[in-house]
mmCIF file of C-alpha atoms in Angstrom:
data_model
loop_
_atom_site.group_PDB
_atom_site.id
_atom_site.type_symbol
_atom_site.label_atom_id
_atom_site.label_comp_id
_atom_site.label_asym_id
_atom_site.label_seq_id
_atom_site.Cartn_x
_atom_site.Cartn_y
_atom_site.Cartn_z
ATOM 1 C CA MET A 1352 179.772 -36.417 92.130
ATOM 2 C CA THR A 1353 177.501 -38.271 90.531
ATOM 3 C CA THR A 1354 179.000 -40.766 87.607
ATOM 4 C CA LEU A 1355 177.178 -41.954 84.439
ATOM 5 C CA GLN A 1356 178.135 -44.901 82.351
ATOM 6 C CA ALA A 1357 178.572 -44.367 78.614
ATOM 7 C CA GLN A 1358 179.172 -46.279 75.654
ATOM 8 C CA ALA A 1359 181.412 -45.431 73.232
ATOM 9 C CA ARG A 1360 179.610 -46.040 69.308
ATOM 10 C CA LYS A 1361 180.383 -46.316 65.349
ATOM 11 C CA SER A 1362 180.142 -42.330 64.032
ATOM 12 C CA ASN A 1363 178.550 -41.799 60.713
ATOM 13 C CA GLN A 1364 174.997 -43.716 61.760
ATOM 14 C CA THR A 1365 172.365 -44.190 59.877
ATOM 15 C CA GLY A 1366 168.879 -42.915 60.858
ATOM 16 C CA ALA A 1367 167.858 -46.303 61.408
ATOM 17 C CA GLU A 1368 170.573 -47.428 63.440
ATOM 18 C CA LYS A 1369 170.077 -43.840 65.811
ATOM 19 C CA LYS A 1370 166.712 -44.760 65.631
ATOM 20 C CA ALA A 1371 166.966 -48.533 67.459
ATOM 21 C CA ILE A 1372 169.423 -46.818 70.170
ATOM 22 C CA ARG A 1373 166.367 -44.817 71.016
ATOM 23 C CA GLU A 1374 164.359 -47.848 70.819
ATOM 24 C CA ALA A 1375 166.580 -49.983 73.610
ATOM 25 C CA GLY A 1376 166.045 -47.349 75.798
ATOM 26 C CA GLN A 1377 169.412 -45.197 75.086
ATOM 27 C CA ILE A 1378 170.346 -41.448 73.992
ATOM 28 C CA PRO A 1379 172.707 -41.201 71.562
ATOM 29 C CA GLY A 1380 174.918 -38.398 71.926
ATOM 30 C CA ILE A 1381 178.360 -37.165 71.547
ATOM 31 C CA ILE A 1382 181.266 -35.725 74.146
ATOM 32 C CA TYR A 1383 184.112 -33.524 73.230
ATOM 33 C CA GLY A 1384 186.287 -30.621 74.384
ATOM 34 C CA TYR A 1385 189.063 -30.075 76.662
ATOM 35 C CA ASN A 1386 191.403 -32.390 76.481
ATOM 36 C CA THR A 1387 188.726 -34.896 74.390
ATOM 37 C CA GLU A 1388 188.573 -36.071 71.493
ATOM 38 C CA ASN A 1389 185.291 -35.740 69.263
ATOM 39 C CA THR A 1390 183.903 -38.853 70.738
ATOM 40 C CA PRO A 1391 180.064 -40.310 69.265
ATOM 41 C CA ILE A 1392 178.439 -42.680 72.957
ATOM 42 C CA GLN A 1393 175.167 -43.297 74.179
ATOM 43 C CA VAL A 1394 173.805 -43.427 77.314
ATOM 44 C CA ASP A 1395 171.292 -45.191 79.249
ATOM 45 C CA GLU A 1396 167.521 -42.668 79.623
ATOM 46 C CA VAL A 1397 166.421 -43.285 82.875
ATOM 47 C CA GLU A 1398 170.198 -43.334 84.230
ATOM 48 C CA PHE A 1399 170.635 -39.754 82.466
ATOM 49 C CA ILE A 1400 167.003 -38.306 83.831
ATOM 50 C CA LYS A 1401 167.854 -39.462 87.379
ATOM 51 C CA THR A 1402 171.151 -37.705 86.927
ATOM 52 C CA ILE A 1403 169.971 -34.842 85.594
ATOM 53 C CA ARG A 1404 167.589 -34.471 88.763
ATOM 54 C CA GLU A 1405 170.305 -34.987 91.029
ATOM 55 C CA VAL A 1406 172.933 -32.728 89.958
ATOM 56 C CA GLY A 1407 170.606 -30.185 87.621
ATOM 57 C CA ARG A 1408 171.141 -28.825 84.103
ATOM 58 C CA ASN A 1409 174.530 -27.352 85.153
ATOM 59 C CA GLY A 1410 176.012 -29.828 87.519
ATOM 60 C CA VAL A 1411 179.031 -31.823 86.681
ATOM 61 C CA ILE A 1412 179.191 -35.577 85.808
ATOM 62 C CA ASP A 1413 181.782 -38.014 85.827
ATOM 63 C CA LEU A 1414 180.945 -39.789 82.793
ATOM 64 C CA ASN A 1415 182.247 -43.355 82.111
ATOM 65 C CA ILE A 1416 183.248 -44.068 78.558
ATOM 66 C CA ASP A 1417 184.191 -47.934 79.120
ATOM 67 C CA SER A 1418 187.409 -47.335 81.743
ATOM 68 C CA ASN A 1419 188.081 -43.377 81.487
ATOM 69 C CA SER A 1420 186.279 -41.493 83.469
ATOM 70 C CA THR A 1421 185.859 -38.074 82.121
ATOM 71 C CA LYS A 1422 184.354 -34.733 83.745
ATOM 72 C CA VAL A 1423 180.895 -33.293 82.473
ATOM 73 C CA MET A 1424 178.056 -30.937 81.711
ATOM 74 C CA VAL A 1425 175.766 -31.172 79.433
ATOM 75 C CA ALA A 1426 176.318 -28.192 77.149
ATOM 76 C CA GLU A 1427 172.324 -28.762 75.356
ATOM 77 C CA TYR A 1428 170.088 -31.685 74.527
ATOM 78 C CA GLN A 1429 167.511 -32.040 72.118
ATOM 79 C CA PHE A 1430 163.592 -33.603 72.649
ATOM 80 C CA ASP A 1431 161.217 -34.081 70.579
ATOM 81 C CA SER A 1432 158.420 -32.957 72.158
ATOM 82 C CA MET A 1433 156.097 -35.105 69.874
ATOM 83 C CA LYS A 1434 157.501 -38.641 71.604
ATOM 84 C CA ASN A 1435 157.829 -36.643 74.736
ATOM 85 C CA ALA A 1436 162.053 -37.728 74.669
ATOM 86 C CA ILE A 1437 165.046 -37.033 74.530
ATOM 87 C CA THR A 1438 167.130 -37.318 71.095
ATOM 88 C CA HIS A 1439 170.581 -36.503 71.465
ATOM 89 C CA ILE A 1440 172.686 -34.788 74.595
ATOM 90 C CA ASP A 1441 175.616 -32.734 73.233
ATOM 91 C CA PHE A 1442 178.605 -33.451 76.136
ATOM 92 C CA ILE A 1443 180.974 -31.337 77.129
ATOM 93 C CA ALA A 1444 184.613 -32.369 78.888
ATOM 94 C CA ILE A 1445 185.390 -29.443 81.446
ATOM 95 C CA ASN A 1446 188.644 -28.115 83.248
ATOM 96 C CA MET A 1447 187.718 -28.119 86.953
ATOM 97 C CA THR A 1448 189.341 -24.691 87.218
ATOM 98 C CA GLU A 1449 188.608 -22.825 84.313
ATOM 99 C CA GLU A 1450 185.991 -20.549 85.344
ATOM 100 C CA ARG A 1451 182.731 -21.114 82.864
ATOM 101 C CA THR A 1452 179.624 -18.357 81.862
ATOM 102 C CA VAL A 1453 176.210 -19.800 82.329
ATOM 103 C CA GLY A 1454 172.593 -19.177 82.926
ATOM 104 C CA VAL A 1455 171.234 -19.790 86.562
ATOM 105 C CA THR A 1456 167.850 -20.290 87.639
ATOM 106 C CA ILE A 1457 166.177 -18.028 89.474
ATOM 107 C CA GLU A 1458 163.613 -19.041 91.962
ATOM 108 C CA LEU A 1459 161.601 -16.810 94.323
ATOM 109 C CA VAL A 1460 161.255 -17.605 97.375
ATOM 110 C CA GLY A 1461 158.261 -16.462 100.537
ATOM 111 C CA GLU A 1462 155.028 -15.380 99.602
ATOM 112 C CA ALA A 1463 155.096 -11.292 99.236
ATOM 113 C CA VAL A 1464 153.328 -9.408 101.382
ATOM 114 C CA GLY A 1465 151.771 -7.079 98.354
ATOM 115 C CA ALA A 1466 150.845 -10.121 96.838
ATOM 116 C CA LYS A 1467 148.458 -10.383 99.835
ATOM 117 C CA GLU A 1468 146.965 -7.696 99.556
ATOM 118 C CA GLY A 1469 146.285 -7.789 95.793
ATOM 119 C CA GLY A 1470 149.203 -6.621 94.196
ATOM 120 C CA VAL A 1471 150.633 -9.115 91.040
ATOM 121 C CA VAL A 1472 154.510 -10.395 91.268
ATOM 122 C CA ASP A 1473 156.025 -9.653 88.273
ATOM 123 C CA GLN A 1474 159.319 -11.651 87.300
ATOM 124 C CA PRO A 1475 160.918 -9.992 84.035
ATOM 125 C CA LEU A 1476 163.800 -12.270 84.784
ATOM 126 C CA PHE A 1477 164.009 -15.840 84.740
ATOM 127 C CA GLU A 1478 167.615 -16.495 85.108
ATOM 128 C CA LEU A 1479 171.403 -14.823 85.585
ATOM 129 C CA GLU A 1480 174.695 -14.796 83.872
ATOM 130 C CA VAL A 1481 176.919 -16.618 86.422
ATOM 131 C CA THR A 1482 180.549 -16.716 86.486
ATOM 132 C CA ALA A 1483 182.972 -19.512 88.270
ATOM 133 C CA THR A 1484 184.734 -22.529 88.695
ATOM 134 C CA PRO A 1485 182.348 -25.514 87.070
ATOM 135 C CA ALA A 1486 182.219 -26.995 91.187
ATOM 136 C CA ASN A 1487 181.440 -22.799 91.782
ATOM 137 C CA ILE A 1488 178.171 -22.935 90.090
ATOM 138 C CA PRO A 1489 174.580 -22.644 92.338
ATOM 139 C CA GLU A 1490 172.015 -24.995 90.992
ATOM 140 C CA SER A 1491 169.395 -21.874 91.524
ATOM 141 C CA ILE A 1492 169.766 -18.703 92.955
ATOM 142 C CA GLU A 1493 167.256 -18.171 95.829
ATOM 143 C CA VAL A 1494 165.691 -14.638 95.881
ATOM 144 C CA ASP A 1495 163.626 -13.898 99.463
ATOM 145 C CA VAL A 1496 160.310 -11.791 97.968
ATOM 146 C CA THR A 1497 158.125 -11.808 101.248
ATOM 147 C CA GLU A 1498 158.819 -8.148 102.275
ATOM 148 C CA LEU A 1499 157.438 -6.527 98.794
ATOM 149 C CA GLN A 1500 155.122 -4.344 99.119
ATOM 150 C CA ILE A 1501 152.881 -2.990 96.241
ATOM 151 C CA GLY A 1502 155.694 -1.183 94.001
ATOM 152 C CA ASP A 1503 158.277 -2.686 95.477
ATOM 153 C CA SER A 1504 160.704 -4.175 92.939
ATOM 154 C CA ILE A 1505 164.407 -6.392 93.561
ATOM 155 C CA HIS A 1506 167.300 -5.669 91.298
ATOM 156 C CA VAL A 1507 170.303 -7.773 90.554
ATOM 157 C CA SER A 1508 172.433 -5.573 93.084
ATOM 158 C CA ASP A 1509 170.086 -6.407 96.127
ATOM 159 C CA ILE A 1510 170.622 -10.179 95.291
ATOM 160 C CA LYS A 1511 173.238 -11.550 98.254
ATOM 161 C CA VAL A 1512 175.604 -14.146 96.829
ATOM 162 C CA ASP A 1513 176.605 -16.859 99.142
ATOM 163 C CA GLY A 1514 179.184 -18.573 97.344
ATOM 164 C CA ASP A 1515 182.088 -18.552 94.804
ATOM 165 C CA PHE A 1516 180.393 -17.018 92.004
ATOM 166 C CA THR A 1517 180.522 -13.501 90.312
ATOM 167 C CA ILE A 1518 176.722 -12.335 88.744
ATOM 168 C CA GLU A 1519 177.437 -10.783 85.045
ATOM 169 C CA GLU A 1520 173.899 -8.798 85.075
ATOM 170 C CA ASP A 1521 172.938 -5.271 85.226
ATOM 171 C CA ALA A 1522 173.977 -4.451 88.261
ATOM 172 C CA GLU A 1523 170.369 -2.520 88.188
ATOM 173 C CA THR A 1524 168.536 -5.169 86.552
ATOM 174 C CA THR A 1525 165.058 -6.084 88.034
ATOM 175 C CA VAL A 1526 164.499 -9.069 88.826
ATOM 176 C CA VAL A 1527 161.541 -9.353 90.202
ATOM 177 C CA SER A 1528 158.675 -6.783 91.730
ATOM 178 C CA VAL A 1529 155.139 -6.241 93.004
ATOM 179 C CA VAL A 1530 152.599 -4.251 90.798
ATOM 180 C CA PRO A 1531 149.078 -2.234 91.198
ATOM 181 C CA PRO A 1532 146.282 -5.236 90.038
ATOM 182 C CA THR A 1533 145.085 -4.324 86.694
ATOM 183 C CA GLU A 1534 141.635 -2.334 87.350
ATOM 184 C CA GLU A 1535 139.019 -3.662 84.642
ATOM 185 C CA PRO A 1536 135.652 -1.158 84.359
ATOM 186 C CA ALA A 1537 132.376 -2.678 85.685
ATOM 187 C CA GLU A 1538 130.069 -3.828 82.723
ATOM 188 C CA ASP A 1539 127.347 -1.345 83.567
ATOM 189 C CA GLU A 1540 130.061 1.569 83.338
ATOM 190 C CA ALA A 1541 131.671 -0.013 79.870
ATOM 191 C CA ALA A 1542 128.677 -0.512 78.897
ATOM 192 C CA GLU A 1543 127.544 3.432 79.283
ATOM 193 C CA GLU A 1544 131.025 4.574 78.134
ATOM 194 C CA GLY A 1545 129.857 2.428 74.843
ATOM 195 C CA THR A 1546 126.555 3.974 74.529
ATOM 196 C CA GLU A 1547 127.658 7.253 74.566
ATOM 197 C CA GLN A 1548 130.285 7.151 71.640
ATOM 198 C CA GLU A 1549 127.551 5.364 69.698
ATOM 199 C CA VAL A 1550 125.408 8.644 70.479
ATOM 200 C CA GLU A 1551 128.404 10.988 69.327
ATOM 201 C CA VAL A 1552 129.494 9.556 66.336
ATOM 202 C CA ILE A 1553 125.780 9.064 65.128
ATOM 203 C CA GLY A 1554 125.276 13.039 65.691
ATOM 204 C CA GLU A 1555 128.094 13.180 63.714
ATOM 205 C CA GLU A 1556 127.302 11.506 60.852
ATOM 206 C CA LYS A 1557 124.078 13.430 60.885
ATOM 207 C CA GLU A 1558 125.668 16.671 60.982
ATOM 208 C CA GLU A 1559 128.085 15.857 57.766
ATOM 209 C CA GLU A 1560 124.956 14.896 56.319
ATOM 210 C CA GLY A 1561 123.506 18.357 56.658
ATOM 211 C CA SER A 1562 126.365 19.999 55.373
ATOM 212 C CA SER A 1563 126.598 17.893 51.926
ATOM 213 C CA GLU A 1564 122.872 18.779 51.105
ATOM 214 C CA GLU A 1565 123.676 23.026 51.742
#
């Protein structure tokens, strides 16, 4: 299990104080949850990013605050796209024996046979709701699309669960399919169709004009 060092910080900090923390390479955050009082903290930005890359977004982290260690998960974090920086993190303290339901990313593996024949891989579902104890939550769920022909689909019921967790999605939900390529009319055909429609419209206008004169 990965360890991340944190420091307690005072509550009710001003915007200027939080800005100073970020400029020093730290990220302000808070920890709350199981057997834990709401505690404002700060962690090193580089170490946090390294930790998340290692454990994944649903991974369990040993968060060391001064001399106390607490098992946590990242509940959410705020990201400033203009500055390309994480501005705040919410850590939730967890009970390792209590099941949680979280979203787990679907990872497609292989190249579909149908795609090689011109089909298009369509993935309407990008993550699955999974229930498990924190230690058994998978980082991702692989779905092999290698055998998919054009017109084939993989549903939630087709996923083979390799681990101690339960998928909560409806069994008939489509995860991925290979659909036929969309055929666009050739430029010459499109031009001819446009000309025919224009001629028909002109003819109708002339008939209407003749009717009004009578």
